[in-house]
Short mmCIF file of C-alpha atoms in Angstrom, two decimals:
data_model
loop_
_atom_site.label_atom_id
_atom_site.label_comp_id
_atom_site.label_asym_id
_atom_site.label_seq_id
_atom_site.Cartn_x
_atom_site.Cartn_y
_atom_site.Cartn_z
CA UNK M 252 85.05 59.65 97.65
CA UNK M 253 84.92 63.17 99.16
CA UNK M 254 87.61 63.95 101.90
CA UNK M 255 86.34 63.48 105.43
CA UNK M 256 87.54 66.58 106.30
CA UNK M 257 85.76 68.59 103.44
CA UNK M 258 82.52 66.71 103.92
CA UNK M 259 82.40 67.56 107.59
CA UNK M 260 83.01 71.31 106.82
CA UNK M 261 80.46 71.31 103.79
CA UNK M 262 77.72 69.71 106.65
CA UNK M 263 78.44 72.05 109.24
CA UNK M 264 77.75 75.28 106.36
CA UNK M 265 74.89 73.02 105.50
CA UNK M 266 73.22 72.83 108.94
CA UNK M 267 74.27 76.57 109.65
CA UNK M 268 72.87 78.08 106.41
CA UNK M 269 69.73 75.83 106.74
CA UNK M 270 69.10 77.23 110.49
CA UNK M 271 69.31 80.82 109.06
CA UNK M 272 67.11 80.08 105.89
CA UNK M 273 64.77 78.26 108.20
CA UNK M 274 64.18 81.17 110.39
CA UNK M 275 63.50 83.74 107.42
CA UNK M 276 60.67 81.21 106.34
CA UNK M 277 57.12 82.02 107.80
CA UNK M 278 55.49 79.28 109.62
CA UNK M 279 53.36 76.99 107.56
CA UNK M 280 54.50 78.35 104.27
CA UNK M 281 56.15 75.10 103.19
CA UNK M 282 54.15 72.97 100.98
CA UNK M 283 54.65 70.54 97.90
CA UNK M 284 55.14 73.40 95.54
CA UNK M 285 57.62 75.08 97.74
CA UNK M 286 60.83 74.50 96.46
CA UNK M 287 63.89 76.00 94.95
CA UNK M 288 64.66 75.66 91.42
CA UNK M 289 68.14 74.97 90.17
CA UNK M 290 69.19 74.50 86.75
CA UNK M 291 72.52 72.91 85.94
CA UNK M 292 73.97 73.74 82.33
CA UNK M 293 77.31 72.82 81.13
CA UNK M 294 79.87 70.27 78.80
CA UNK M 295 81.05 66.93 79.61
CA UNK M 296 82.72 68.33 83.17
CA UNK M 297 79.24 68.92 84.20
CA UNK M 298 77.40 65.97 82.60
CA UNK M 299 79.72 63.23 84.03
CA UNK M 300 80.48 61.02 80.74
CA UNK M 301 81.80 57.76 82.19
CA UNK M 302 81.59 58.26 85.95
CA UNK M 303 78.53 56.67 87.62
CA UNK M 304 75.38 55.46 86.05
CA UNK M 305 74.03 56.76 82.95
CA UNK M 306 71.04 59.18 83.17
CA UNK M 307 68.64 58.08 81.92
CA UNK M 308 69.39 54.72 82.05
CA UNK M 309 70.66 52.53 79.22
CA UNK M 310 67.73 51.67 77.17
CA UNK M 311 65.69 54.10 78.32
CA UNK M 312 63.96 55.88 75.47
CA UNK M 313 64.46 59.29 76.98
CA UNK M 314 68.14 59.21 76.35
CA UNK M 315 69.40 61.91 74.33
CA UNK M 316 73.15 61.19 73.88
CA UNK M 317 74.56 63.90 76.48
CA UNK M 318 76.19 61.31 78.79
CA UNK M 319 74.91 62.81 81.93
CA UNK M 320 75.46 60.53 84.92
CA UNK M 321 74.84 60.03 88.44
CA UNK M 322 78.46 60.32 89.45
CA UNK M 323 78.94 64.09 88.30
CA UNK M 324 78.73 67.17 90.43
CA UNK M 325 75.04 67.95 89.88
CA UNK M 326 73.95 64.62 91.19
CA UNK M 327 76.37 64.48 93.98
CA UNK M 328 75.10 68.12 95.15
CA UNK M 329 71.35 67.12 94.66
CA UNK M 330 71.98 64.12 97.05
CA UNK M 331 73.53 66.48 99.75
CA UNK M 332 70.82 69.07 99.43
CA UNK M 333 68.40 66.23 99.59
CA UNK M 334 69.79 65.19 102.97
CA UNK M 335 70.30 68.72 104.29
CA UNK M 336 67.95 70.89 102.69
CA UNK M 337 68.50 74.97 102.86
CA UNK M 338 65.38 75.82 104.22
CA UNK M 339 63.07 74.07 101.59
CA UNK M 340 63.57 71.18 99.10
CA UNK M 341 65.95 71.93 95.90
CA UNK M 342 64.62 70.62 92.74
CA UNK M 343 67.48 70.21 90.22
CA UNK M 344 67.00 70.09 86.29
CA UNK M 345 70.06 68.82 84.70
CA UNK M 346 70.54 69.72 80.80
CA UNK M 347 74.01 69.60 80.70
CA UNK M 348 75.58 67.60 77.62
CA UNK M 349 78.82 66.25 76.63
CA UNK M 350 80.66 68.33 73.96
CA UNK M 351 78.37 71.43 74.48
CA UNK M 352 80.00 74.46 73.51
CA UNK M 353 79.05 77.93 74.83
CA UNK M 354 76.75 78.62 71.74
CA UNK M 355 74.83 75.60 72.83
CA UNK M 356 74.11 76.94 76.27
CA UNK M 357 71.97 79.66 74.84
CA UNK M 358 71.90 80.26 71.30
CA UNK M 359 72.49 77.14 68.84
CA UNK M 360 71.19 73.69 69.04
CA UNK M 361 73.38 70.56 69.60
CA UNK M 362 73.94 67.29 67.99
CA UNK M 363 75.27 64.85 70.69
CA UNK M 364 77.90 62.65 69.85
CA UNK M 365 77.77 60.00 72.40
CA UNK M 366 79.27 56.92 71.61
CA UNK M 367 77.34 54.66 74.26
CA UNK M 368 74.56 52.93 72.27
CA UNK M 369 73.54 55.55 69.56
CA UNK M 370 70.20 55.14 67.60
CA UNK M 371 70.74 53.99 64.18
CA UNK M 372 69.98 57.23 62.52
CA UNK M 373 72.32 58.99 64.77
CA UNK M 374 71.45 61.47 67.83
CA UNK M 375 68.71 63.99 67.25
CA UNK M 376 69.69 67.61 67.76
CA UNK M 377 68.96 69.13 71.24
CA UNK M 378 67.68 72.51 72.04
CA UNK M 379 69.88 75.30 73.52
CA UNK M 380 69.95 74.20 77.41
CA UNK M 381 68.30 77.54 78.70
CA UNK M 382 65.15 76.25 76.48
CA UNK M 383 65.42 72.55 77.59
CA UNK M 384 65.95 73.43 81.62
CA UNK M 385 62.85 76.16 81.14
CA UNK M 386 64.85 79.03 82.40
CA UNK M 387 62.08 81.67 83.90
CA UNK M 388 61.51 84.03 86.42
CA UNK M 389 61.13 81.25 89.12
CA UNK M 390 64.24 79.75 88.38
CA UNK M 391 66.26 80.46 91.73
CA UNK M 392 69.93 79.19 90.70
CA UNK M 393 71.72 78.66 87.72
CA UNK M 394 74.95 76.73 87.56
CA UNK M 395 77.13 76.86 84.23
CA UNK M 396 80.25 74.71 83.49
CA UNK M 397 81.26 75.45 79.76
CA UNK M 398 83.82 76.95 77.77
CA UNK M 399 86.52 74.26 77.01
CA UNK M 400 84.79 72.90 73.95
CA UNK M 401 84.59 76.25 72.31
CA UNK M 402 88.36 76.69 71.87
CA UNK M 403 88.35 73.47 71.51
CA UNK M 404 90.67 72.36 74.52
CA UNK M 405 90.15 68.56 73.47
CA UNK M 406 90.96 68.95 70.00
CA UNK M 407 93.75 70.74 70.99
CA UNK M 408 94.85 67.99 72.97
CA UNK M 409 94.62 65.46 70.12
CA UNK M 410 96.61 67.79 68.11
CA UNK M 411 99.31 67.95 70.75
CA UNK M 412 99.69 64.29 70.88
CA UNK M 413 99.81 64.05 67.14
CA UNK M 414 102.56 66.78 67.11
CA UNK M 415 104.55 65.44 70.19
CA UNK M 416 105.02 61.99 68.24
CA UNK M 417 106.99 64.23 65.55
CA UNK M 418 110.56 65.22 66.31
CA UNK M 419 111.06 68.95 66.02
CA UNK M 420 107.28 69.73 66.12
CA UNK M 421 105.83 72.19 68.48
CA UNK M 422 102.19 72.45 69.55
CA UNK M 423 102.85 75.82 71.21
CA UNK M 424 104.20 76.79 68.07
CA UNK M 425 101.23 75.68 66.14
CA UNK M 426 98.56 77.74 67.98
CA UNK M 427 100.66 80.62 68.58
CA UNK M 428 101.63 81.10 64.92
CA UNK M 429 99.21 78.86 63.32
CA UNK M 430 98.60 77.79 59.70
CA UNK M 431 96.34 79.78 57.37
CA UNK M 432 92.91 79.22 58.07
CA UNK M 433 93.17 78.51 61.84
CA UNK M 434 92.88 80.74 64.72
CA UNK M 435 95.48 81.33 66.98
CA UNK M 436 95.25 80.53 70.83
CA UNK M 437 94.87 84.22 71.37
CA UNK M 438 92.18 84.82 68.83
CA UNK M 439 90.56 81.53 70.19
CA UNK M 440 90.51 83.18 73.70
CA UNK M 441 89.23 86.57 72.29
CA UNK M 442 86.28 85.00 70.58
CA UNK M 443 85.67 82.66 73.90
CA UNK M 444 85.28 85.84 75.96
CA UNK M 445 82.71 87.26 73.51
CA UNK M 446 80.63 84.20 73.21
CA UNK M 447 80.56 83.97 77.23
CA UNK M 448 79.39 87.57 77.60
CA UNK M 449 76.43 86.86 75.10
CA UNK M 450 75.75 83.53 76.97
CA UNK M 451 75.76 85.09 80.35
CA UNK M 452 73.47 87.90 79.05
CA UNK M 453 71.04 85.48 77.45
CA UNK M 454 70.69 83.40 80.79
CA UNK M 455 70.08 86.30 82.82
CA UNK M 456 67.68 87.40 80.28
CA UNK M 457 65.77 83.95 80.60
CA UNK M 458 66.24 83.85 84.37
CA UNK M 459 66.02 87.32 85.68
CA UNK M 460 65.65 86.52 89.45
CA UNK M 461 68.17 83.74 89.48
CA UNK M 462 71.40 83.64 91.29
CA UNK M 463 74.26 82.64 88.48
CA UNK M 464 76.90 80.53 89.29
CA UNK M 465 79.89 79.91 86.87
CA UNK M 466 82.27 76.82 87.31
CA UNK M 467 85.64 76.90 86.16
CA UNK M 468 87.85 73.88 84.92
CA UNK M 469 90.10 71.95 87.56
CA UNK M 470 94.12 71.25 87.20
CA UNK M 471 94.11 68.48 84.92
CA UNK M 472 97.56 69.29 83.94
CA UNK M 473 100.61 69.23 86.49
CA UNK M 474 102.31 72.33 87.80
CA UNK M 475 105.52 70.51 85.85
CA UNK M 476 105.12 69.10 82.40
CA UNK M 477 108.68 67.20 83.20
CA UNK M 478 106.63 65.13 85.86
CA UNK M 479 104.55 63.36 83.22
CA UNK M 480 105.73 59.81 81.80
CA UNK M 481 105.45 60.42 77.99
CA UNK M 482 105.09 56.76 77.41
CA UNK M 483 101.99 56.65 79.27
CA UNK M 484 98.47 57.16 77.73
CA UNK M 485 97.09 56.76 81.55
CA UNK M 486 98.60 60.14 81.62
CA UNK M 487 99.25 62.45 78.73
CA UNK M 488 100.86 60.23 76.08
CA UNK M 489 103.14 61.64 73.72
CA UNK M 490 102.37 65.33 74.61
CA UNK M 491 105.85 67.30 75.11
CA UNK M 492 106.62 68.28 78.32
CA UNK M 493 107.12 72.06 77.03
CA UNK M 494 103.70 71.80 75.33
CA UNK M 495 102.16 70.61 78.50
CA UNK M 496 103.37 73.94 80.39
CA UNK M 497 102.21 75.89 77.69
CA UNK M 498 98.82 74.08 77.72
CA UNK M 499 98.34 74.76 81.74
CA UNK M 500 99.77 78.48 81.72
CA UNK M 501 98.52 79.99 78.25
CA UNK M 502 95.66 78.19 77.65
CA UNK M 503 93.64 76.36 80.60
CA UNK M 504 94.48 78.94 83.40
CA UNK M 505 93.76 81.59 80.69
CA UNK M 506 90.23 79.92 79.78
CA UNK M 507 89.41 79.98 83.65
CA UNK M 508 90.57 83.56 84.04
CA UNK M 509 88.31 84.53 81.16
CA UNK M 510 85.53 82.72 82.55
CA UNK M 511 86.16 84.45 86.03
CA UNK M 512 86.44 87.87 84.68
CA UNK M 513 83.11 87.54 82.55
CA UNK M 514 81.31 86.18 85.55
CA UNK M 515 82.60 89.28 87.77
CA UNK M 516 81.41 91.53 85.03
CA UNK M 517 77.88 90.40 85.46
CA UNK M 518 78.23 90.31 89.43
CA UNK M 519 78.08 86.52 89.23
CA UNK M 520 79.74 84.04 91.62
CA UNK M 521 82.87 82.04 89.99
CA UNK M 522 83.59 78.55 91.42
CA UNK M 523 87.38 77.89 91.41
CA UNK M 524 88.12 74.21 91.44
CA UNK M 525 91.48 74.68 89.95
CA UNK M 526 93.15 75.66 93.35
CA UNK M 527 92.02 72.90 95.38
CA UNK M 528 92.92 70.22 92.49
CA UNK M 529 96.22 71.09 92.18
CA UNK M 530 98.50 68.00 92.74
CA UNK M 531 95.63 65.72 91.32
CA UNK M 532 96.19 65.89 87.84
CA UNK M 533 96.47 63.40 85.04
CA UNK M 534 99.94 62.72 85.63
CA UNK M 535 99.53 61.54 89.01
CA UNK M 536 99.34 57.94 90.57
CA UNK M 537 95.92 56.24 90.36
CA UNK M 538 95.21 57.05 93.91
CA UNK M 539 96.14 60.75 93.49
CA UNK M 540 94.62 61.57 90.09
CA UNK M 541 91.27 63.48 90.17
CA UNK M 542 91.20 63.29 86.35
CA UNK M 543 92.32 60.42 84.12
CA UNK M 544 94.47 60.71 81.21
CA UNK M 545 94.04 60.02 77.61
CA UNK M 546 93.12 56.46 78.85
CA UNK M 547 91.87 55.76 82.08
CA UNK M 548 89.32 53.84 84.26
CA UNK M 549 86.02 54.46 83.50
CA UNK M 550 82.57 52.22 83.71
CA UNK M 551 82.18 49.13 81.61
CA UNK M 552 79.60 50.80 79.08
CA UNK M 553 82.21 53.50 78.01
CA UNK M 554 84.24 52.68 74.87
CA UNK M 555 87.95 51.34 74.76
CA UNK M 556 88.48 53.06 71.28
CA UNK M 557 88.04 56.55 69.87
CA UNK M 558 86.36 56.42 66.75
CA UNK M 559 88.23 57.70 63.75
CA UNK M 560 91.58 57.57 65.19
CA UNK M 561 94.20 54.93 65.88
CA UNK M 562 93.60 55.35 69.66
CA UNK M 563 92.95 52.01 71.60
CA UNK M 564 92.74 52.40 75.17
CA UNK M 565 91.67 48.50 75.19
CA UNK M 566 95.28 47.53 74.31
CA UNK M 567 96.47 48.43 78.04
CA UNK M 568 92.85 47.35 79.71
CA UNK M 569 91.43 50.87 79.82
CA UNK M 570 89.18 53.06 78.29
CA UNK M 571 89.11 56.46 76.33
CA UNK M 572 88.80 58.85 79.15
CA UNK M 573 90.51 62.21 77.14
CA UNK M 574 91.62 63.96 80.38
CA UNK M 575 88.21 64.25 81.99
CA UNK M 576 87.37 63.95 85.74
CA UNK M 577 87.00 60.65 87.82
CA UNK M 578 84.87 60.14 90.74
CA UNK M 579 87.29 62.02 93.23
CA UNK M 580 87.59 64.91 90.81
CA UNK M 581 83.56 65.30 90.69
CA UNK M 582 83.37 64.89 94.74
CA UNK M 583 85.86 67.95 95.02
CA UNK M 584 83.91 70.10 92.49
CA UNK M 585 80.89 68.98 94.26
CA UNK M 586 81.59 70.47 97.74
CA UNK M 587 82.66 73.89 96.15
CA UNK M 588 79.71 74.09 93.90
CA UNK M 589 77.37 72.94 96.93
CA UNK M 590 78.81 75.75 98.77
CA UNK M 591 77.99 78.03 96.29
CA UNK M 592 74.35 77.29 95.89
CA UNK M 593 73.78 77.36 99.86
CA UNK M 594 75.08 80.73 99.66
CA UNK M 595 73.14 81.55 96.76
CA UNK M 596 69.85 80.60 98.50
CA UNK M 597 70.65 82.28 101.74
CA UNK M 598 69.79 85.21 99.79
CA UNK M 599 66.26 84.02 98.29
#
């Protein structure tokens, strides 16, 4: 649930901006087709995965394997904008997709990997998100939350879990001085920056009149790695404390800095959700954390086992959450994204 103070501040802003916007709209100009167009693009941190109800619903033939849910921030923001419209209604087109990379936003098709009721032949490849969202010169706002899978951050976490279980092995050393054929973390971040530049250029080309808002990643890791219980899979499991500190400072924070830097270059608004989520990481107690650990609480449709690995969260009555936001985490992100959208639409 969103904190009451944050909700009141957001609603106060909503009312103020709505009144300002309404004053700029000529009388009688509103109509059924008179609405803002908002496209939400991104990966699982945008789609939702295991928070809320699947969207489309389970059993719906429109399901595409992207694991969008009603509990993720696009849906939360949409409901707030419906209740307090910024001058006129906002229509959301959400094409975010779990496991999406930067290239899947504007360049290459993606084959979804949802573990939830996959069809017998597997999921069909989906078009790049700017095409699925039909970005055009009438698009007013585009929000983008992507980048982690391009490192890939999830794969690095699993590698750190593996190395954490081996005495004398270091995840930091593995990615700083990698074995032959594998990128160093420096090379990964440099590549991500280049990919992000190309992606934003294509988004602006597809939606030349849109306000583009990029969304960073929350503080999924604690300020002190030593605060984690290495025996607990509901936190960060076997990852060594020193490697947690390295993942936080040299990987996650650098990824956010890269996104912010490229966004600034294009003149786009960057939404920082890291600062507000410090102290709500995966190693906090159940009532405090805004992100689940390796194993965590999720809706019943979400799996307890990670295919292709020995990870079985069902043994501790949990589900495979792999360090993703929970409902409270999405509520925090939604408050920041909603504010950014309202400010962007004030200029329309």
